[in-house]
Amino acid sequence: MPQGKPAVVPKDGLTTRQRRNRPLLAVHTGEMKGKSTAAFGMALRAWNQGWSIGVFQFVKSAKWRVGEEAAFKALGKLHDDTGQGGPVEWHKMGEGWSWSRKQGSEEDHAANAQEGWAEIKRRLAAETHDFYVLDEFSYLLKWGWLEADDVVSALASRPGHQHVVITGRYAPPELIEAADLVAEMTKVKHPMDAGQKGQRGIEW
Amino acid sequence: MPQGKPAVVPKDGLTTRQRRNRPLLAVHTGEMKGKSTAAFGMALRAWNQGWSIGVFQFVKSAKWRVGEEAAFKALGKLHDDTGQGGPVEWHKMGEGWSWSRKQGSEEDHAANAQEGWAEIKRRLAAETHDFYVLDEFSYLLKWGWLEADDVVSALASRPGHQHVVITGRYAPPELIEAADLVAEMTKVKHPMDAGQKGQRGIEW
């Protein structure tokens, strides 16, 4: 996609530079895979800028995204060792949040999710990271574990210049409304429809 | 996305393992960004499997995807230095193909594109890589620089176990038909519509 001109220039009193540098809230939703994959692709660009990256995976299984996790941990280590790129923190609800002494379990899935969001709110307020991936976060709203108003208000009032990408199906209207960028991944054709099973290196 | 069961089990005489391990031809098309980003996200998983990755960028400007390029070159170097992950080759039409003595120029854009495809065909025949990203490749078909029949036939007859991801708008019907996986990225909302300009770390 070309680094093109905007369709309209808003009368918001901002300079081009100010407008260029506004922090982004992106939502990747829709039924097709590619939502998280594209978020991690964006995180590659953020890493290359030397930004601090915080990934928060709100998925049940600790086995998901192992390929992306390994690659980003390698990139984060490269930063720590050589200074190239940015630092990377990768947190997973599925194996219990690393900052928490509690072990994640099936029973307190909602409580674990709420604890994850509380930590993200603290980090946003403290401007801990430059680029956040909240992976499969939309389900927490869909399932009523978090209030959309609380989420949107914390995101809208985040200080500084923190980019946030939220992925997952069923993004609620309040989140779509609050987002600067919303992409919907749509299935045209998928190998599982033709009976193919998931495979190593492709699905995980 | 869960590593779920397929919707149907085809009567193709293949075992589950054979079916699981079939090489994938994926096409990411549609008007929205995320097509290439998601392809590079997939390549993270491929890297983590230790696969050889070949990226071929059919874009005019050598400045595109600099963030992804820097990150993947770092990952490729990590492989070369430590053995972690897989090797990475990254080739760009925009600055003249690295295997070619010719310099790319605006005038012979079609010839450069055809030279790139010829090299990819040679590599597919030689099973050079395990995972190919043909970035913005669909335009070559759209603009008539390559014949869809030639492309589809070379892809369909590729030997071994080589995965190929093709990105770009206007993927022609022949390519959609030949693909195992087709994802369409659709715009719901984009900051440029609201007058925001592209920004560092987000668009590149």
Coordinates of C-alpha atoms in Angstrom, one line a residue:
Chain A
M1 CA 0.0 0.0 0.0
P2 CA 1.5 3.4 -1.0
Q3 CA 2.3 5.9 1.7
G4 CA -0.4 8.0 0.1
K5 CA -2.2 11.1 0.8
P6 CA -5.1 11.1 3.1
A7 CA -8.6 11.3 1.5
V8 CA -9.5 14.4 3.5
V9 CA -7.6 16.8 5.6
P10 CA -9.5 17.3 8.9
K11 CA -10.0 20.7 10.4
D12 CA -8.7 19.6 13.8
G13 CA -6.1 22.2 14.3
L14 CA -3.3 19.6 14.3
T15 CA -0.2 20.0 12.1
T16 CA 0.6 17.2 9.7
R17 CA 3.4 16.1 12.0
Q18 CA 1.1 15.9 15.0
R19 CA -1.5 14.1 12.9
R20 CA 1.1 11.7 11.5
N21 CA 2.3 10.8 15.0
R22 CA -1.0 10.1 16.7
P23 CA -1.0 6.8 18.5
L24 CA -3.0 4.2 16.7
L25 CA -5.8 1.9 18.0
A26 CA -6.2 -0.9 15.5
V27 CA -8.7 -3.8 15.6
H28 CA -8.3 -6.9 13.5
T29 CA -11.6 -8.8 13.4
G30 CA -13.6 -11.2 11.2
E31 CA -13.9 -14.9 10.8
M32 CA -10.7 -15.7 8.9
K33 CA -7.2 -16.3 10.2
G34 CA -4.8 -13.5 9.6
K35 CA -6.0 -11.3 12.4
S36 CA -3.2 -12.1 14.8
T37 CA -0.8 -12.9 12.1
A38 CA -1.1 -9.4 10.7
A39 CA -0.8 -7.9 14.2
F40 CA 2.6 -9.7 14.6
G41 CA 3.6 -8.6 11.2
M42 CA 3.0 -5.0 12.4
A43 CA 5.0 -5.7 15.5
L44 CA 8.0 -6.5 13.2
R45 CA 7.9 -2.9 12.0
A46 CA 7.6 -1.7 15.6
W47 CA 10.6 -3.8 16.7
N48 CA 12.7 -2.3 13.9
Q49 CA 11.9 1.1 15.2
G50 CA 13.4 0.2 18.5
W51 CA 10.0 0.3 20.2
S52 CA 9.2 -1.6 23.4
I53 CA 6.7 -4.3 22.5
G54 CA 4.3 -5.9 24.9
V55 CA 2.3 -9.0 23.7
F56 CA -0.6 -10.2 25.9
Q57 CA -2.2 -13.4 24.7
F58 CA -5.7 -14.0 26.0
V59 CA -5.9 -17.5 24.7
K60 CA -6.6 -20.7 26.6
S61 CA -3.8 -22.8 25.2
A62 CA -0.2 -21.9 25.9
K63 CA 0.7 -23.8 22.7
W64 CA -0.8 -21.2 20.4
R65 CA 1.4 -18.8 18.5
V66 CA 4.6 -20.7 19.5
G67 CA 6.2 -19.8 16.2
E68 CA 5.6 -16.1 16.6
E69 CA 6.5 -16.3 20.2
A70 CA 9.9 -17.9 19.5
A71 CA 10.7 -15.5 16.7
F72 CA 9.8 -12.4 18.9
K73 CA 11.7 -13.7 21.9
A74 CA 14.7 -14.1 19.6
L75 CA 14.3 -10.6 18.3
G76 CA 13.9 -9.3 21.9
K77 CA 17.1 -11.1 23.0
L78 CA 18.8 -9.6 20.0
H79 CA 17.9 -6.2 21.3
D80 CA 19.1 -7.1 24.8
D81 CA 22.4 -8.5 23.4
T82 CA 23.2 -6.1 20.6
G83 CA 20.8 -3.1 20.9
Q84 CA 19.3 -3.8 17.5
G85 CA 15.5 -3.3 17.4
G86 CA 13.3 -3.0 20.5
P87 CA 12.8 -5.0 23.7
V88 CA 10.0 -7.6 23.7
E89 CA 7.8 -8.9 26.5
W90 CA 5.5 -11.8 25.8
H91 CA 2.8 -12.7 28.3
K92 CA 0.4 -15.6 28.1
M93 CA -2.8 -16.1 30.1
G94 CA -2.8 -19.8 29.1
E95 CA 0.1 -20.6 31.4
G96 CA -0.8 -18.1 34.0
W97 CA 0.4 -14.5 33.7
S98 CA 4.1 -14.3 34.4
W99 CA 3.7 -11.3 36.8
S100 CA 1.2 -13.2 38.9
R101 CA 1.8 -15.9 41.5
K102 CA -1.4 -17.6 40.7
Q103 CA -1.5 -20.5 38.2
G104 CA -4.0 -20.2 35.4
S105 CA -6.8 -22.8 35.5
E106 CA -9.9 -23.5 33.5
E107 CA -12.1 -22.5 36.4
D108 CA -11.0 -19.0 36.9
H109 CA -10.6 -18.1 33.2
A110 CA -12.7 -14.9 33.6
A111 CA -10.7 -13.8 36.6
N112 CA -7.4 -14.5 34.8
A113 CA -8.6 -12.4 31.9
Q114 CA -9.6 -9.5 34.2
E115 CA -6.3 -9.7 35.9
G116 CA -4.6 -9.4 32.5
W117 CA -6.6 -6.4 31.5
A118 CA -5.9 -4.7 34.9
E119 CA -2.2 -5.1 34.3
I120 CA -2.5 -3.7 30.8
K121 CA -4.4 -0.7 32.2
R122 CA -1.5 -0.2 34.7
R123 CA 1.1 -0.4 31.9
L124 CA -0.9 2.0 29.6
A125 CA -1.0 4.5 32.5
A126 CA 2.7 4.1 33.1
E127 CA 3.5 4.2 29.4
T128 CA 5.4 0.9 29.7
H129 CA 5.4 -0.1 26.1
D130 CA 5.2 1.7 22.7
F131 CA 3.4 -1.1 20.9
Y132 CA 0.8 -3.5 22.5
V133 CA -0.7 -6.6 20.9
L134 CA -3.8 -7.7 22.8
D135 CA -4.3 -11.1 21.2
E136 CA -7.8 -12.6 21.1
F137 CA -8.8 -9.8 23.5
S138 CA -12.2 -9.2 21.8
Y139 CA -13.6 -12.4 23.2
L140 CA -13.3 -11.0 26.8
L141 CA -15.8 -8.3 25.7
K142 CA -18.0 -10.8 23.8
W143 CA -18.2 -13.1 26.8
G144 CA -19.0 -10.2 29.2
W145 CA -15.9 -10.6 31.3
L146 CA -14.9 -7.0 30.7
E147 CA -17.1 -3.9 30.2
A148 CA -16.7 -2.3 26.8
D149 CA -17.0 1.2 28.4
D150 CA -14.1 0.4 30.8
V151 CA -11.9 -0.8 28.0
V152 CA -12.7 2.0 25.5
S153 CA -12.3 4.6 28.2
A154 CA -8.9 3.3 29.3
L155 CA -7.7 3.1 25.7
A156 CA -9.1 6.5 24.8
S157 CA -7.4 8.2 27.7
R158 CA -4.0 6.4 27.4
P159 CA -1.2 9.0 27.7
G160 CA 1.8 9.5 25.4
H161 CA 2.3 7.7 22.2
Q162 CA 1.3 4.1 22.7
H163 CA 0.0 2.0 19.7
V164 CA -2.5 -0.8 20.5
V165 CA -3.6 -3.6 18.2
I166 CA -6.5 -5.8 19.4
T167 CA -7.3 -9.0 17.6
G168 CA -10.2 -11.5 17.7
R169 CA -13.7 -12.2 16.3
Y170 CA -16.8 -10.4 17.4
A171 CA -15.2 -7.0 18.2
P172 CA -18.1 -5.1 19.7
P173 CA -19.5 -1.9 18.2
E174 CA -18.0 0.3 21.0
L175 CA -14.5 -1.0 20.1
I176 CA -15.0 -0.5 16.4
E177 CA -16.2 3.0 17.1
A178 CA -13.2 3.8 19.2
A179 CA -10.6 2.3 16.8
D180 CA -8.6 4.3 14.2
L181 CA -8.1 1.3 12.0
V182 CA -10.4 -1.7 11.6
A183 CA -9.6 -4.6 9.3
E184 CA -11.9 -7.5 8.7
M185 CA -10.4 -10.8 7.6
T186 CA -12.8 -12.6 5.4
K187 CA -12.6 -16.2 4.3
V188 CA -12.7 -16.8 0.6
K189 CA -11.3 -20.3 0.7
H190 CA -9.7 -22.4 3.4
P191 CA -8.0 -25.8 3.2
M192 CA -9.9 -27.2 6.1
D193 CA -13.1 -26.8 4.0
A194 CA -11.4 -29.3 1.6
G195 CA -10.6 -31.7 4.4
Q196 CA -7.0 -30.6 5.0
K197 CA -5.8 -30.6 8.6
G198 CA -3.7 -27.9 10.3
Q199 CA 0.0 -28.3 9.8
R200 CA 3.2 -27.4 11.5
G201 CA 4.8 -24.2 10.4
I202 CA 1.6 -23.0 8.8
E203 CA -1.0 -23.0 11.7
W204 CA 1.4 -22.8 14.6
Chain B
M1 CA -8.0 -20.3 15.6
P2 CA -8.2 -23.8 17.0
Q3 CA -6.3 -26.6 15.5
G4 CA -9.7 -28.0 14.7
K5 CA -11.1 -30.8 12.8
P6 CA -11.7 -30.4 9.1
A7 CA -15.3 -29.8 7.9
V8 CA -15.2 -32.8 5.6
V9 CA -12.8 -35.7 5.1
P10 CA -12.1 -36.1 1.4
K11 CA -12.0 -39.4 -0.3
D12 CA -8.7 -38.8 -1.9
G13 CA -6.9 -41.9 -0.7
L14 CA -4.5 -39.8 1.4
T15 CA -3.7 -40.6 5.0
T16 CA -4.3 -37.9 7.6
R17 CA -0.5 -37.4 7.8
Q18 CA -0.2 -37.0 4.0
R19 CA -3.1 -34.6 3.9
R20 CA -1.7 -32.7 6.9
N21 CA 1.6 -32.2 5.1
R22 CA 0.5 -31.1 1.7
P23 CA 2.3 -27.9 0.7
L24 CA 0.1 -24.9 0.8
L25 CA -0.6 -22.2 -1.8
A26 CA -2.1 -19.2 0.0
V27 CA -3.3 -16.0 -1.6
H28 CA -3.9 -12.8 0.5
T29 CA -5.9 -10.3 -1.5
G30 CA -8.5 -7.5 -1.0
E31 CA -8.3 -3.8 -0.7
M32 CA -7.1 -3.5 2.9
K33 CA -3.6 -3.6 4.3
G34 CA -2.7 -6.7 6.2
K35 CA -2.1 -8.9 3.1
S36 CA 1.6 -8.7 3.2
T37 CA 1.7 -8.2 7.0
A38 CA -0.1 -11.5 7.5
A39 CA 2.2 -13.2 5.1
F40 CA 5.2 -12.1 7.1
G41 CA 3.5 -13.2 10.2
M42 CA 3.2 -16.7 8.7
A43 CA 6.8 -16.5 7.8
L44 CA 7.6 -16.2 11.5
R45 CA 6.2 -19.6 12.1
A46 CA 8.1 -21.0 9.1
W47 CA 11.3 -19.5 10.5
N48 CA 10.7 -21.1 13.9
Q49 CA 10.4 -24.5 12.1
G50 CA 13.9 -24.0 10.7
W51 CA 12.6 -23.7 7.2
S52 CA 14.4 -21.9 4.4
I53 CA 12.5 -18.7 3.7
G54 CA 12.7 -16.9 0.3
V55 CA 11.0 -13.4 0.1
F56 CA 10.6 -11.9 -3.3
Q57 CA 9.2 -8.3 -3.3
F58 CA 7.6 -7.2 -6.5
V59 CA 7.3 -3.6 -5.4
K60 CA 8.6 -0.5 -7.1
S61 CA 10.1 1.1 -4.1
A62 CA 13.0 -0.4 -2.3
K63 CA 11.8 1.4 0.8
W64 CA 8.7 -0.7 1.3
R65 CA 8.6 -3.3 4.1
V66 CA 11.9 -2.0 5.6
G67 CA 10.7 -3.0 9.1
E68 CA 9.9 -6.6 8.1
E69 CA 13.0 -6.8 6.1
A70 CA 15.3 -5.7 9.0
A71 CA 13.6 -8.1 11.4
F72 CA 13.8 -11.1 9.0
K73 CA 17.4 -10.4 8.1
A74 CA 18.1 -10.3 11.8
L75 CA 16.3 -13.7 12.2
G76 CA 18.2 -15.1 9.2
K77 CA 21.5 -13.9 10.7
L78 CA 20.5 -15.5 14.0
H79 CA 20.1 -18.8 12.1
D80 CA 23.5 -18.4 10.4
D81 CA 25.2 -17.5 13.7
T82 CA 23.5 -19.9 16.2
G83 CA 21.4 -22.4 14.2
Q84 CA 18.2 -21.1 15.7
G85 CA 15.3 -20.9 13.2
G86 CA 15.7 -21.1 9.5
P87 CA 17.8 -19.2 6.9
V88 CA 16.3 -16.2 5.2
E89 CA 16.8 -14.7 1.7
W90 CA 15.2 -11.4 0.9
H91 CA 15.1 -10.2 -2.7
K92 CA 13.7 -6.9 -4.0
M93 CA 12.8 -5.9 -7.5
G94 CA 12.9 -2.3 -6.5
E95 CA 16.6 -2.1 -6.2
G96 CA 17.3 -4.7 -8.9
W97 CA 17.3 -8.4 -8.2
S98 CA 20.4 -9.3 -6.2
W99 CA 21.2 -12.3 -8.4
S100 CA 21.1 -10.1 -11.5
R101 CA 23.8 -7.8 -12.8
K102 CA 21.2 -5.5 -14.3
Q103 CA 20.0 -2.5 -12.4
G104 CA 16.3 -2.1 -12.0
S105 CA 14.8 0.9 -13.6
E106 CA 11.3 2.3 -14.2
E107 CA 11.5 1.6 -17.9
D108 CA 12.0 -2.1 -17.7
H109 CA 9.6 -2.8 -14.8
A110 CA 7.9 -5.5 -16.8
A111 CA 11.2 -7.2 -17.8
N112 CA 12.4 -7.0 -14.2
A113 CA 9.2 -8.6 -13.0
Q114 CA 9.5 -11.4 -15.6
E115 CA 13.1 -12.0 -14.5
G116 CA 12.0 -12.3 -10.9
W117 CA 9.3 -14.9 -11.8
A118 CA 11.8 -16.8 -14.0
E119 CA 14.1 -17.1 -11.0
I120 CA 11.3 -18.2 -8.7
K121 CA 10.4 -20.9 -11.2
R122 CA 14.0 -22.1 -11.2
R123 CA 14.0 -22.2 -7.4
L124 CA 10.7 -24.0 -7.2
A125 CA 12.0 -26.6 -9.6
A126 CA 15.2 -26.9 -7.5
E127 CA 13.3 -26.9 -4.2
T128 CA 15.5 -24.1 -2.9
H129 CA 13.2 -22.9 -0.2
D130 CA 10.5 -24.3 2.1
F131 CA 8.5 -21.1 2.4
Y132 CA 8.1 -18.4 -0.3
V133 CA 6.6 -15.0 0.0
L134 CA 5.8 -13.5 -3.4
D135 CA 4.9 -10.0 -2.2
E136 CA 2.6 -7.9 -4.4
F137 CA 3.0 -10.6 -7.1
S138 CA -0.7 -10.5 -8.1
Y139 CA -0.2 -7.1 -9.9
L140 CA 2.1 -8.8 -12.4
L141 CA -0.9 -10.9 -13.5
K142 CA -3.3 -8.0 -13.4
W143 CA -1.0 -5.9 -15.6
G144 CA -0.5 -8.7 -18.1
W145 CA 3.3 -9.0 -17.5
L146 CA 2.9 -12.7 -16.7
E147 CA 0.5 -15.3 -18.0
A148 CA -1.8 -16.7 -15.4
D149 CA -1.6 -20.2 -17.0
D150 CA 2.2 -20.1 -16.8
V151 CA 2.1 -19.1 -13.1
V152 CA -0.6 -21.6 -12.1
S153 CA 1.0 -24.4 -13.9
A154 CA 4.5 -23.8 -12.4
L155 CA 2.9 -23.6 -8.9
A156 CA 0.7 -26.6 -9.4
S157 CA 3.6 -28.8 -10.5
R158 CA 6.2 -27.6 -7.9
P159 CA 7.9 -30.6 -6.5
G160 CA 8.5 -31.6 -2.8
H161 CA 7.0 -29.7 0.0
Q162 CA 7.2 -26.0 -0.7
H163 CA 4.7 -23.5 0.7
V164 CA 3.9 -20.4 -1.3
V165 CA 2.1 -17.2 -0.1
I166 CA 1.2 -14.7 -2.8
T167 CA 0.0 -11.2 -1.8
G168 CA -1.6 -8.3 -3.6
R169 CA -4.9 -6.9 -4.8
Y170 CA -6.7 -8.1 -7.9
A171 CA -5.7 -11.8 -7.6
P172 CA -7.1 -13.3 -10.9
P173 CA -9.7 -16.1 -10.8
E174 CA -7.2 -18.6 -12.1
L175 CA -5.0 -18.0 -9.1
I176 CA -7.9 -18.1 -6.6
E177 CA -9.0 -21.4 -8.2
A178 CA -5.5 -22.9 -7.8
A179 CA -5.0 -21.7 -4.2
D180 CA -5.6 -23.8 -1.1
L181 CA -6.2 -20.8 1.1
V182 CA -7.6 -17.4 0.1
A183 CA -8.0 -14.6 2.6
E184 CA -9.5 -11.3 1.6
M185 CA -8.6 -8.3 3.7
T186 CA -11.5 -5.8 3.9
K187 CA -11.4 -2.3 5.1
V188 CA -13.9 -1.4 7.8
K189 CA -12.2 1.8 8.8
H190 CA -8.8 3.3 8.0
P191 CA -7.1 6.4 9.6
M192 CA -6.3 7.9 6.2
D193 CA -10.1 8.3 5.7
A194 CA -10.0 10.5 8.7
G195 CA -7.1 12.5 7.4
Q196 CA -4.3 10.8 9.2
K197 CA -1.1 10.3 7.3
G198 CA 1.1 7.2 7.3
Q199 CA 3.5 6.9 10.2
R200 CA 6.8 5.3 11.0
G201 CA 6.7 2.0 12.7
I202 CA 3.1 1.5 11.6
E203 CA 3.1 1.7 7.8
W204 CA 6.8 0.9 7.3

